[in-house]
């Protein structure tokens, strides 16, 4: 069962039916989609995806997925899930543009790392960040992520596969390195945030760019990795990283 998590400012709450509209608004935001490396998906498909989180992901305990809340306001999305990019788990995070630049992305990732270590028993976690998303890459480096390899999408876009040890996720970012211009961006594998079934190729939030409409599958694809917000098990690809995946700054 997906637990409630708390950091200094954020609450990680499992989604409830009344959260559907804010989830849809996040994944329909053009800036969020841009930095997550995904096309704008039709609203009915995003709504179907949200309902699949409630009816498939949670009941079948496929992976952990949360809405991020700050003082009662919905500010983003987060996930920890297996991915097909490597033999591991991926962290996925996505923040609404109005909350970029406040250091919430790094705080969300550190919360996911603690969960990965303490509750899931993971020794390391992965993420995918678009090569052009320099702000998010800088944030990842400050948090302690190291680059593993480049993943090149069918369209030629490049995504950085990064990894971090979960041993000391509570360590603060280096002083003087304010996350003032980070875009939504730590993401994941193919598919959309919360996508219950893996999709090959590039994905949206939590996946590489160019993912098609999310289509709930009967079971997640084999493989997995942890990324900061919304991709599903499957091949990674495309640029971006993050949310609602997993791709934006403050986005990580």
PDB file of C-alpha atoms in Angstrom:
ATOM      1  CA  UNK A   1       0.000   0.000   0.000  1.00  0.00           C
ATOM      2  CA  UNK A   2       1.405   3.397  -0.971  1.00  0.00           C
ATOM      3  CA  UNK A   3       2.243   5.225   2.283  1.00  0.00           C
ATOM      4  CA  UNK A   4       1.850   8.898   3.098  1.00  0.00           C
ATOM      5  CA  UNK A   5       5.265  10.601   3.113  1.00  0.00           C
ATOM      6  CA  UNK A   6       6.285  13.975   4.528  1.00  0.00           C
ATOM      7  CA  UNK A   7       9.315  16.191   4.069  1.00  0.00           C
ATOM      8  CA  UNK A   8      10.007  19.620   5.543  1.00  0.00           C
ATOM      9  CA  UNK A   9       7.385  21.314   3.351  1.00  0.00           C
ATOM     10  CA  UNK A  10       5.753  18.642   1.217  1.00  0.00           C
ATOM     11  CA  UNK A  11       3.148  15.962   1.787  1.00  0.00           C
ATOM     12  CA  UNK A  12       3.145  12.942  -0.540  1.00  0.00           C
ATOM     13  CA  UNK A  13      -0.470  11.734  -0.579  1.00  0.00           C
ATOM     14  CA  UNK A  14      -1.874   8.770  -2.520  1.00  0.00           C
ATOM     15  CA  UNK A  15      -4.387  10.031  -5.064  1.00  0.00           C
ATOM     16  CA  UNK A  16      -8.096  10.074  -4.318  1.00  0.00           C
ATOM     17  CA  UNK A  17     -10.985  10.494  -6.793  1.00  0.00           C
ATOM     18  CA  UNK A  18     -11.356  14.187  -5.962  1.00  0.00           C
ATOM     19  CA  UNK A  19      -7.781  14.834  -7.139  1.00  0.00           C
ATOM     20  CA  UNK A  20      -8.545  14.036 -10.769  1.00  0.00           C
ATOM     21  CA  UNK A  21      -8.883  17.610 -12.024  1.00  0.00           C
ATOM     22  CA  UNK A  22      -5.577  18.839 -10.575  1.00  0.00           C
ATOM     23  CA  UNK A  23      -3.770  15.783 -11.957  1.00  0.00           C
ATOM     24  CA  UNK A  24      -5.223  16.441 -15.407  1.00  0.00           C
ATOM     25  CA  UNK A  25      -4.298  20.129 -15.253  1.00  0.00           C
ATOM     26  CA  UNK A  26      -0.682  19.268 -14.434  1.00  0.00           C
ATOM     27  CA  UNK A  27      -0.308  16.785 -17.273  1.00  0.00           C
ATOM     28  CA  UNK A  28      -2.061  19.089 -19.704  1.00  0.00           C
ATOM     29  CA  UNK A  29       0.243  22.023 -18.961  1.00  0.00           C
ATOM     30  CA  UNK A  30       2.307  22.865 -22.052  1.00  0.00           C
ATOM     31  CA  UNK A  31       5.407  23.873 -20.077  1.00  0.00           C
ATOM     32  CA  UNK A  32       5.339  20.695 -18.018  1.00  0.00           C
ATOM     33  CA  UNK A  33       4.936  18.594 -21.160  1.00  0.00           C
ATOM     34  CA  UNK A  34       7.743  20.478 -22.879  1.00  0.00           C
ATOM     35  CA  UNK A  35      10.292  19.796 -20.159  1.00  0.00           C
ATOM     36  CA  UNK A  36       9.095  16.254 -19.721  1.00  0.00           C
ATOM     37  CA  UNK A  37       9.687  15.699 -23.409  1.00  0.00           C
ATOM     38  CA  UNK A  38       6.161  14.656 -24.272  1.00  0.00           C
ATOM     39  CA  UNK A  39       3.375  15.717 -26.579  1.00  0.00           C
ATOM     40  CA  UNK A  40       0.208  17.231 -25.168  1.00  0.00           C
ATOM     41  CA  UNK A  41      -2.120  14.269 -24.643  1.00  0.00           C
ATOM     42  CA  UNK A  42      -5.906  14.637 -25.070  1.00  0.00           C
ATOM     43  CA  UNK A  43      -7.726  15.270 -21.810  1.00  0.00           C
ATOM     44  CA  UNK A  44      -9.907  12.110 -21.965  1.00  0.00           C
ATOM     45  CA  UNK A  45      -6.767   9.971 -22.101  1.00  0.00           C
ATOM     46  CA  UNK A  46      -5.234  11.713 -19.095  1.00  0.00           C
ATOM     47  CA  UNK A  47      -8.473  11.155 -17.186  1.00  0.00           C
ATOM     48  CA  UNK A  48      -8.416   7.482 -18.137  1.00  0.00           C
ATOM     49  CA  UNK A  49      -4.845   7.299 -16.885  1.00  0.00           C
ATOM     50  CA  UNK A  50      -5.795   8.846 -13.547  1.00  0.00           C
ATOM     51  CA  UNK A  51      -8.632   6.373 -13.078  1.00  0.00           C
ATOM     52  CA  UNK A  52      -6.258   3.519 -13.887  1.00  0.00           C
ATOM     53  CA  UNK A  53      -4.028   4.658 -11.008  1.00  0.00           C
ATOM     54  CA  UNK A  54      -6.992   4.255  -8.667  1.00  0.00           C
ATOM     55  CA  UNK A  55      -8.386   1.030 -10.136  1.00  0.00           C
ATOM     56  CA  UNK A  56      -5.220  -0.806 -11.217  1.00  0.00           C
ATOM     57  CA  UNK A  57      -1.982   0.637  -9.853  1.00  0.00           C
ATOM     58  CA  UNK A  58      -3.056   0.932  -6.213  1.00  0.00           C
ATOM     59  CA  UNK A  59      -5.218  -2.221  -5.912  1.00  0.00           C
ATOM     60  CA  UNK A  60      -2.563  -4.369  -7.611  1.00  0.00           C
ATOM     61  CA  UNK A  61       0.290  -2.639  -5.748  1.00  0.00           C
ATOM     62  CA  UNK A  62       2.220  -2.153  -8.958  1.00  0.00           C
ATOM     63  CA  UNK A  63       4.265   0.788  -7.707  1.00  0.00           C
ATOM     64  CA  UNK A  64       4.029   3.855  -5.480  1.00  0.00           C
ATOM     65  CA  UNK A  65       2.565   7.069  -6.885  1.00  0.00           C
ATOM     66  CA  UNK A  66       1.579  10.275  -5.099  1.00  0.00           C
ATOM     67  CA  UNK A  67       0.272  13.768  -5.520  1.00  0.00           C
ATOM     68  CA  UNK A  68       2.590  16.389  -3.994  1.00  0.00           C
ATOM     69  CA  UNK A  69       0.943  18.933  -1.702  1.00  0.00           C
ATOM     70  CA  UNK A  70       2.249  22.151  -0.157  1.00  0.00           C
ATOM     71  CA  UNK A  71       0.176  23.791   2.582  1.00  0.00           C
ATOM     72  CA  UNK A  72      -2.974  22.205   1.164  1.00  0.00           C
ATOM     73  CA  UNK A  73      -2.241  23.062  -2.489  1.00  0.00           C
ATOM     74  CA  UNK A  74      -1.507  20.463  -5.169  1.00  0.00           C
ATOM     75  CA  UNK A  75       1.940  21.230  -6.591  1.00  0.00           C
ATOM     76  CA  UNK A  76       3.014  18.119  -8.465  1.00  0.00           C
ATOM     77  CA  UNK A  77       3.334  14.387  -8.917  1.00  0.00           C
ATOM     78  CA  UNK A  78       5.857  11.736  -7.801  1.00  0.00           C
ATOM     79  CA  UNK A  79       6.542   8.029  -8.337  1.00  0.00           C
ATOM     80  CA  UNK A  80       8.981   5.268  -7.543  1.00  0.00           C
ATOM     81  CA  UNK A  81       8.687   2.442 -10.023  1.00  0.00           C
ATOM     82  CA  UNK A  82      10.514  -0.321 -11.861  1.00  0.00           C
ATOM     83  CA  UNK A  83      11.706   0.665 -15.318  1.00  0.00           C
ATOM     84  CA  UNK A  84      12.996  -1.047 -18.411  1.00  0.00           C
ATOM     85  CA  UNK A  85      15.995   1.257 -18.813  1.00  0.00           C
ATOM     86  CA  UNK A  86      18.071  -0.701 -16.326  1.00  0.00           C
ATOM     87  CA  UNK A  87      17.598  -3.407 -13.727  1.00  0.00           C
ATOM     88  CA  UNK A  88      16.412  -1.117 -10.985  1.00  0.00           C
ATOM     89  CA  UNK A  89      13.876   1.495  -9.948  1.00  0.00           C
ATOM     90  CA  UNK A  90      13.280   4.980 -11.203  1.00  0.00           C
ATOM     91  CA  UNK A  91      12.223   8.143  -9.405  1.00  0.00           C
ATOM     92  CA  UNK A  92       9.712  10.349 -11.159  1.00  0.00           C
ATOM     93  CA  UNK A  93       8.668  13.869 -10.191  1.00  0.00           C
ATOM     94  CA  UNK A  94       6.831  16.723 -11.863  1.00  0.00           C
ATOM     95  CA  UNK A  95       6.017  20.164 -10.479  1.00  0.00           C
ATOM     96  CA  UNK A  96       3.464  22.716 -11.599  1.00  0.00           C
ATOM     97  CA  UNK A  97       5.209  25.779 -13.137  1.00  0.00           C
ATOM     98  CA  UNK A  98       3.951  28.077 -10.407  1.00  0.00           C
ATOM     99  CA  UNK A  99       6.103  26.185  -7.911  1.00  0.00           C
ATOM    100  CA  UNK A 100       9.373  26.029  -9.826  1.00  0.00           C
ATOM    101  CA  UNK A 101      12.382  27.768  -8.367  1.00  0.00           C
ATOM    102  CA  UNK A 102      11.571  27.124  -4.695  1.00  0.00           C
ATOM    103  CA  UNK A 103      13.772  24.097  -4.118  1.00  0.00           C
ATOM    104  CA  UNK A 104      10.747  21.800  -3.987  1.00  0.00           C
ATOM    105  CA  UNK A 105      12.087  19.554  -6.740  1.00  0.00           C
ATOM    106  CA  UNK A 106      15.171  18.595  -4.782  1.00  0.00           C
ATOM    107  CA  UNK A 107      13.109  18.205  -1.612  1.00  0.00           C
ATOM    108  CA  UNK A 108      10.722  15.851  -3.404  1.00  0.00           C
ATOM    109  CA  UNK A 109      13.569  13.721  -4.737  1.00  0.00           C
ATOM    110  CA  UNK A 110      15.189  13.459  -1.313  1.00  0.00           C
ATOM    111  CA  UNK A 111      11.838  12.309   0.080  1.00  0.00           C
ATOM    112  CA  UNK A 112      11.603   9.646  -2.615  1.00  0.00           C
ATOM    113  CA  UNK A 113      15.152   8.515  -1.887  1.00  0.00           C
ATOM    114  CA  UNK A 114      14.375   8.055   1.804  1.00  0.00           C
ATOM    115  CA  UNK A 115      11.308   6.024   0.892  1.00  0.00           C
ATOM    116  CA  UNK A 116      13.340   3.938  -1.556  1.00  0.00           C
ATOM    117  CA  UNK A 117      15.946   3.180   1.104  1.00  0.00           C
ATOM    118  CA  UNK A 118      13.846   2.798   4.237  1.00  0.00           C
ATOM    119  CA  UNK A 119      10.613   1.299   2.914  1.00  0.00           C
ATOM    120  CA  UNK A 120      11.617  -0.452  -0.305  1.00  0.00           C
ATOM    121  CA  UNK A 121      15.105  -1.561   0.690  1.00  0.00           C
ATOM    122  CA  UNK A 122      16.718  -0.139  -2.452  1.00  0.00           C
ATOM    123  CA  UNK A 123      20.424   0.724  -2.444  1.00  0.00           C
ATOM    124  CA  UNK A 124      20.253   2.995  -5.499  1.00  0.00           C
ATOM    125  CA  UNK A 125      17.742   4.764  -7.718  1.00  0.00           C
ATOM    126  CA  UNK A 126      17.723   6.032 -11.293  1.00  0.00           C
ATOM    127  CA  UNK A 127      16.320   8.976 -13.191  1.00  0.00           C
ATOM    128  CA  UNK A 128      16.089  10.258 -16.756  1.00  0.00           C
ATOM    129  CA  UNK A 129      16.776  13.923 -17.588  1.00  0.00           C
ATOM    130  CA  UNK A 130      16.714  15.579 -20.994  1.00  0.00           C
ATOM    131  CA  UNK A 131      20.214  16.562 -22.135  1.00  0.00           C
ATOM    132  CA  UNK A 132      18.995  20.100 -22.880  1.00  0.00           C
ATOM    133  CA  UNK A 133      17.542  20.520 -19.392  1.00  0.00           C
ATOM    134  CA  UNK A 134      20.723  21.939 -17.915  1.00  0.00           C
ATOM    135  CA  UNK A 135      19.027  23.295 -14.791  1.00  0.00           C
ATOM    136  CA  UNK A 136      17.669  19.894 -13.807  1.00  0.00           C
ATOM    137  CA  UNK A 137      20.963  18.188 -14.611  1.00  0.00           C
ATOM    138  CA  UNK A 138      22.739  20.668 -12.355  1.00  0.00           C
ATOM    139  CA  UNK A 139      20.246  19.912  -9.590  1.00  0.00           C
ATOM    140  CA  UNK A 140      20.829  16.190 -10.010  1.00  0.00           C
ATOM    141  CA  UNK A 141      24.565  16.687  -9.672  1.00  0.00           C
ATOM    142  CA  UNK A 142      24.075  18.733  -6.496  1.00  0.00           C
ATOM    143  CA  UNK A 143      21.926  15.966  -5.060  1.00  0.00           C
ATOM    144  CA  UNK A 144      24.611  13.402  -5.839  1.00  0.00           C
ATOM    145  CA  UNK A 145      23.379  11.751  -9.031  1.00  0.00           C
ATOM    146  CA  UNK A 146      26.015  10.623 -11.523  1.00  0.00           C
ATOM    147  CA  UNK A 147      25.528  10.055 -15.230  1.00  0.00           C
ATOM    148  CA  UNK A 148      25.421   6.474 -16.471  1.00  0.00           C
ATOM    149  CA  UNK A 149      24.804   6.827 -20.197  1.00  0.00           C
ATOM    150  CA  UNK A 150      22.909   8.691 -22.899  1.00  0.00           C
ATOM    151  CA  UNK A 151      19.653   7.294 -24.241  1.00  0.00           C
ATOM    152  CA  UNK A 152      18.936   8.400 -27.809  1.00  0.00           C
ATOM    153  CA  UNK A 153      15.317   8.499 -28.950  1.00  0.00           C
ATOM    154  CA  UNK A 154      14.000   7.681 -32.421  1.00  0.00           C
ATOM    155  CA  UNK A 155      13.810  11.414 -33.094  1.00  0.00           C
ATOM    156  CA  UNK A 156      17.451  11.912 -32.144  1.00  0.00           C
ATOM    157  CA  UNK A 157      16.709  13.515 -28.778  1.00  0.00           C
ATOM    158  CA  UNK A 158      19.099  12.639 -25.969  1.00  0.00           C
ATOM    159  CA  UNK A 159      18.151  11.768 -22.396  1.00  0.00           C
ATOM    160  CA  UNK A 160      20.663  11.308 -19.592  1.00  0.00           C
ATOM    161  CA  UNK A 161      20.295   8.186 -17.459  1.00  0.00           C
ATOM    162  CA  UNK A 162      21.487   9.087 -13.961  1.00  0.00           C
ATOM    163  CA  UNK A 163      21.882   7.068 -10.761  1.00  0.00           C
ATOM    164  CA  UNK A 164      22.293   7.845  -7.066  1.00  0.00           C
ATOM    165  CA  UNK A 165      22.921   5.872  -3.896  1.00  0.00           C
ATOM    166  CA  UNK A 166      20.015   5.975  -1.440  1.00  0.00           C
ATOM    167  CA  UNK A 167      22.346   5.849   1.575  1.00  0.00           C
ATOM    168  CA  UNK A 168      22.236   9.536   2.534  1.00  0.00           C
ATOM    169  CA  UNK A 169      19.278  11.211   0.806  1.00  0.00           C
ATOM    170  CA  UNK A 170      18.842  13.679   3.670  1.00  0.00           C
ATOM    171  CA  UNK A 171      22.031  15.566   2.827  1.00  0.00           C
ATOM    172  CA  UNK A 172      21.126  19.142   1.779  1.00  0.00           C
ATOM    173  CA  UNK A 173      22.135  20.641  -1.525  1.00  0.00           C
ATOM    174  CA  UNK A 174      25.380  22.583  -1.603  1.00  0.00           C
ATOM    175  CA  UNK A 175      24.943  26.038  -0.040  1.00  0.00           C
ATOM    176  CA  UNK A 176      24.707  28.878  -2.472  1.00  0.00           C
ATOM    177  CA  UNK A 177      23.251  26.753  -5.259  1.00  0.00           C
ATOM    178  CA  UNK A 178      19.681  27.992  -5.244  1.00  0.00           C
ATOM    179  CA  UNK A 179      17.323  26.121  -7.492  1.00  0.00           C
ATOM    180  CA  UNK A 180      15.952  29.297  -8.971  1.00  0.00           C
ATOM    181  CA  UNK A 181      15.596  28.222 -12.572  1.00  0.00           C
ATOM    182  CA  UNK A 182      14.998  24.523 -12.561  1.00  0.00           C
ATOM    183  CA  UNK A 183      12.366  23.241 -14.893  1.00  0.00           C
ATOM    184  CA  UNK A 184      10.180  20.207 -14.372  1.00  0.00           C
ATOM    185  CA  UNK A 185      12.440  17.482 -15.100  1.00  0.00           C
ATOM    186  CA  UNK A 186      13.413  14.357 -13.391  1.00  0.00           C
ATOM    187  CA  UNK A 187      11.707  11.596 -15.068  1.00  0.00           C
ATOM    188  CA  UNK A 188      11.617   8.202 -16.188  1.00  0.00           C
ATOM    189  CA  UNK A 189      10.797   5.580 -18.644  1.00  0.00           C
ATOM    190  CA  UNK A 190       8.218   5.142 -21.300  1.00  0.00           C
ATOM    191  CA  UNK A 191       4.650   6.054 -20.661  1.00  0.00           C
ATOM    192  CA  UNK A 192       2.983   8.756 -18.595  1.00  0.00           C
ATOM    193  CA  UNK A 193       3.083   9.395 -14.905  1.00  0.00           C
ATOM    194  CA  UNK A 194       1.155   6.686 -13.243  1.00  0.00           C
ATOM    195  CA  UNK A 195       0.878   4.670 -16.424  1.00  0.00           C
ATOM    196  CA  UNK A 196      -0.059   1.203 -15.164  1.00  0.00           C
ATOM    197  CA  UNK A 197       1.355  -0.607 -18.159  1.00  0.00           C
ATOM    198  CA  UNK A 198       4.715  -0.123 -19.812  1.00  0.00           C
ATOM    199  CA  UNK A 199       4.946   1.310 -23.280  1.00  0.00           C
ATOM    200  CA  UNK A 200       7.908   0.755 -25.512  1.00  0.00           C
ATOM    201  CA  UNK A 201       9.723   3.682 -26.990  1.00  0.00           C
ATOM    202  CA  UNK A 202       9.675   7.236 -25.770  1.00  0.00           C
ATOM    203  CA  UNK A 203       7.262   8.214 -23.111  1.00  0.00           C
ATOM    204  CA  UNK A 204       5.804  11.256 -21.473  1.00  0.00           C
ATOM    205  CA  UNK A 205       6.044  12.275 -17.855  1.00  0.00           C
ATOM    206  CA  UNK A 206       8.065   9.601 -16.446  1.00  0.00           C
ATOM    207  CA  UNK A 207       9.083   8.800 -19.927  1.00  0.00           C
ATOM    208  CA  UNK A 208      10.915  10.029 -22.974  1.00  0.00           C
ATOM    209  CA  UNK A 209       9.429  12.530 -25.337  1.00  0.00           C
ATOM    210  CA  UNK A 210       6.951  11.579 -27.927  1.00  0.00           C
ATOM    211  CA  UNK A 211       4.955   9.123 -25.913  1.00  0.00           C
ATOM    212  CA  UNK A 212       1.575   8.444 -27.343  1.00  0.00           C
ATOM    213  CA  UNK A 213      -1.656   8.461 -25.423  1.00  0.00           C
ATOM    214  CA  UNK A 214      -1.405   6.432 -22.243  1.00  0.00           C
ATOM    215  CA  UNK A 215      -3.174   3.120 -22.546  1.00  0.00           C
ATOM    216  CA  UNK A 216      -3.632   1.051 -19.397  1.00  0.00           C
ATOM    217  CA  UNK A 217      -2.160  -2.401 -19.846  1.00  0.00           C
ATOM    218  CA  UNK A 218      -3.069  -5.540 -17.973  1.00  0.00           C
ATOM    219  CA  UNK A 219       0.369  -5.677 -16.413  1.00  0.00           C
ATOM    220  CA  UNK A 220       3.526  -3.630 -16.350  1.00  0.00           C
ATOM    221  CA  UNK A 221       6.203  -4.394 -18.864  1.00  0.00           C
ATOM    222  CA  UNK A 222       9.217  -6.297 -17.606  1.00  0.00           C
ATOM    223  CA  UNK A 223      12.178  -4.419 -16.271  1.00  0.00           C
ATOM    224  CA  UNK A 224      12.242  -1.265 -14.262  1.00  0.00           C
ATOM    225  CA  UNK A 225      14.033   1.662 -12.684  1.00  0.00           C
ATOM    226  CA  UNK A 226      13.335   4.340 -10.205  1.00  0.00           C
ATOM    227  CA  UNK A 227      12.886   7.830 -11.394  1.00  0.00           C
ATOM    228  CA  UNK A 228      11.537  10.899  -9.915  1.00  0.00           C
ATOM    229  CA  UNK A 229       7.705  10.878 -11.403  1.00  0.00           C
ATOM    230  CA  UNK A 230       5.669   9.194 -13.915  1.00  0.00           C
ATOM    231  CA  UNK A 231       6.887   6.643 -16.282  1.00  0.00           C
ATOM    232  CA  UNK A 232       6.144   3.049 -16.441  1.00  0.00           C
ATOM    233  CA  UNK A 233       8.202  -0.028 -16.936  1.00  0.00           C
ATOM    234  CA  UNK A 234       9.337  -0.069 -20.502  1.00  0.00           C
ATOM    235  CA  UNK A 235      12.004   1.294 -22.784  1.00  0.00           C
ATOM    236  CA  UNK A 236      13.067   4.796 -22.010  1.00  0.00           C
ATOM    237  CA  UNK A 237      13.811   7.404 -24.540  1.00  0.00           C
ATOM    238  CA  UNK A 238      13.392  10.964 -25.500  1.00  0.00           C
ATOM    239  CA  UNK A 239      14.575  14.024 -23.797  1.00  0.00           C
ATOM    240  CA  UNK A 240      13.283  15.509 -20.668  1.00  0.00           C
ATOM    241  CA  UNK A 241      12.838  14.001 -17.274  1.00  0.00           C
ATOM    242  CA  UNK A 242      10.375  14.217 -14.677  1.00  0.00           C
ATOM    243  CA  UNK A 243       6.829  14.324 -13.829  1.00  0.00           C
ATOM    244  CA  UNK A 244       4.214  13.997 -13.722  1.00  0.00           C
ATOM    245  CA  UNK A 245       6.550  12.645 -14.198  1.00  0.00           C
ATOM    246  CA  UNK A 246       9.704  13.022 -13.962  1.00  0.00           C
ATOM    247  CA  UNK A 247      10.981  15.991 -15.725  1.00  0.00           C
ATOM    248  CA  UNK A 248      11.250  19.529 -14.692  1.00  0.00           C
ATOM    249  CA  UNK A 249      13.282  21.644 -12.330  1.00  0.00           C
ATOM    250  CA  UNK A 250      12.705  22.332  -9.401  1.00  0.00           C
ATOM    251  CA  UNK A 251      11.579  19.388 -11.227  1.00  0.00           C
ATOM    252  CA  UNK A 252      13.549  16.783  -9.955  1.00  0.00           C
TER     253      UNK A 252
END
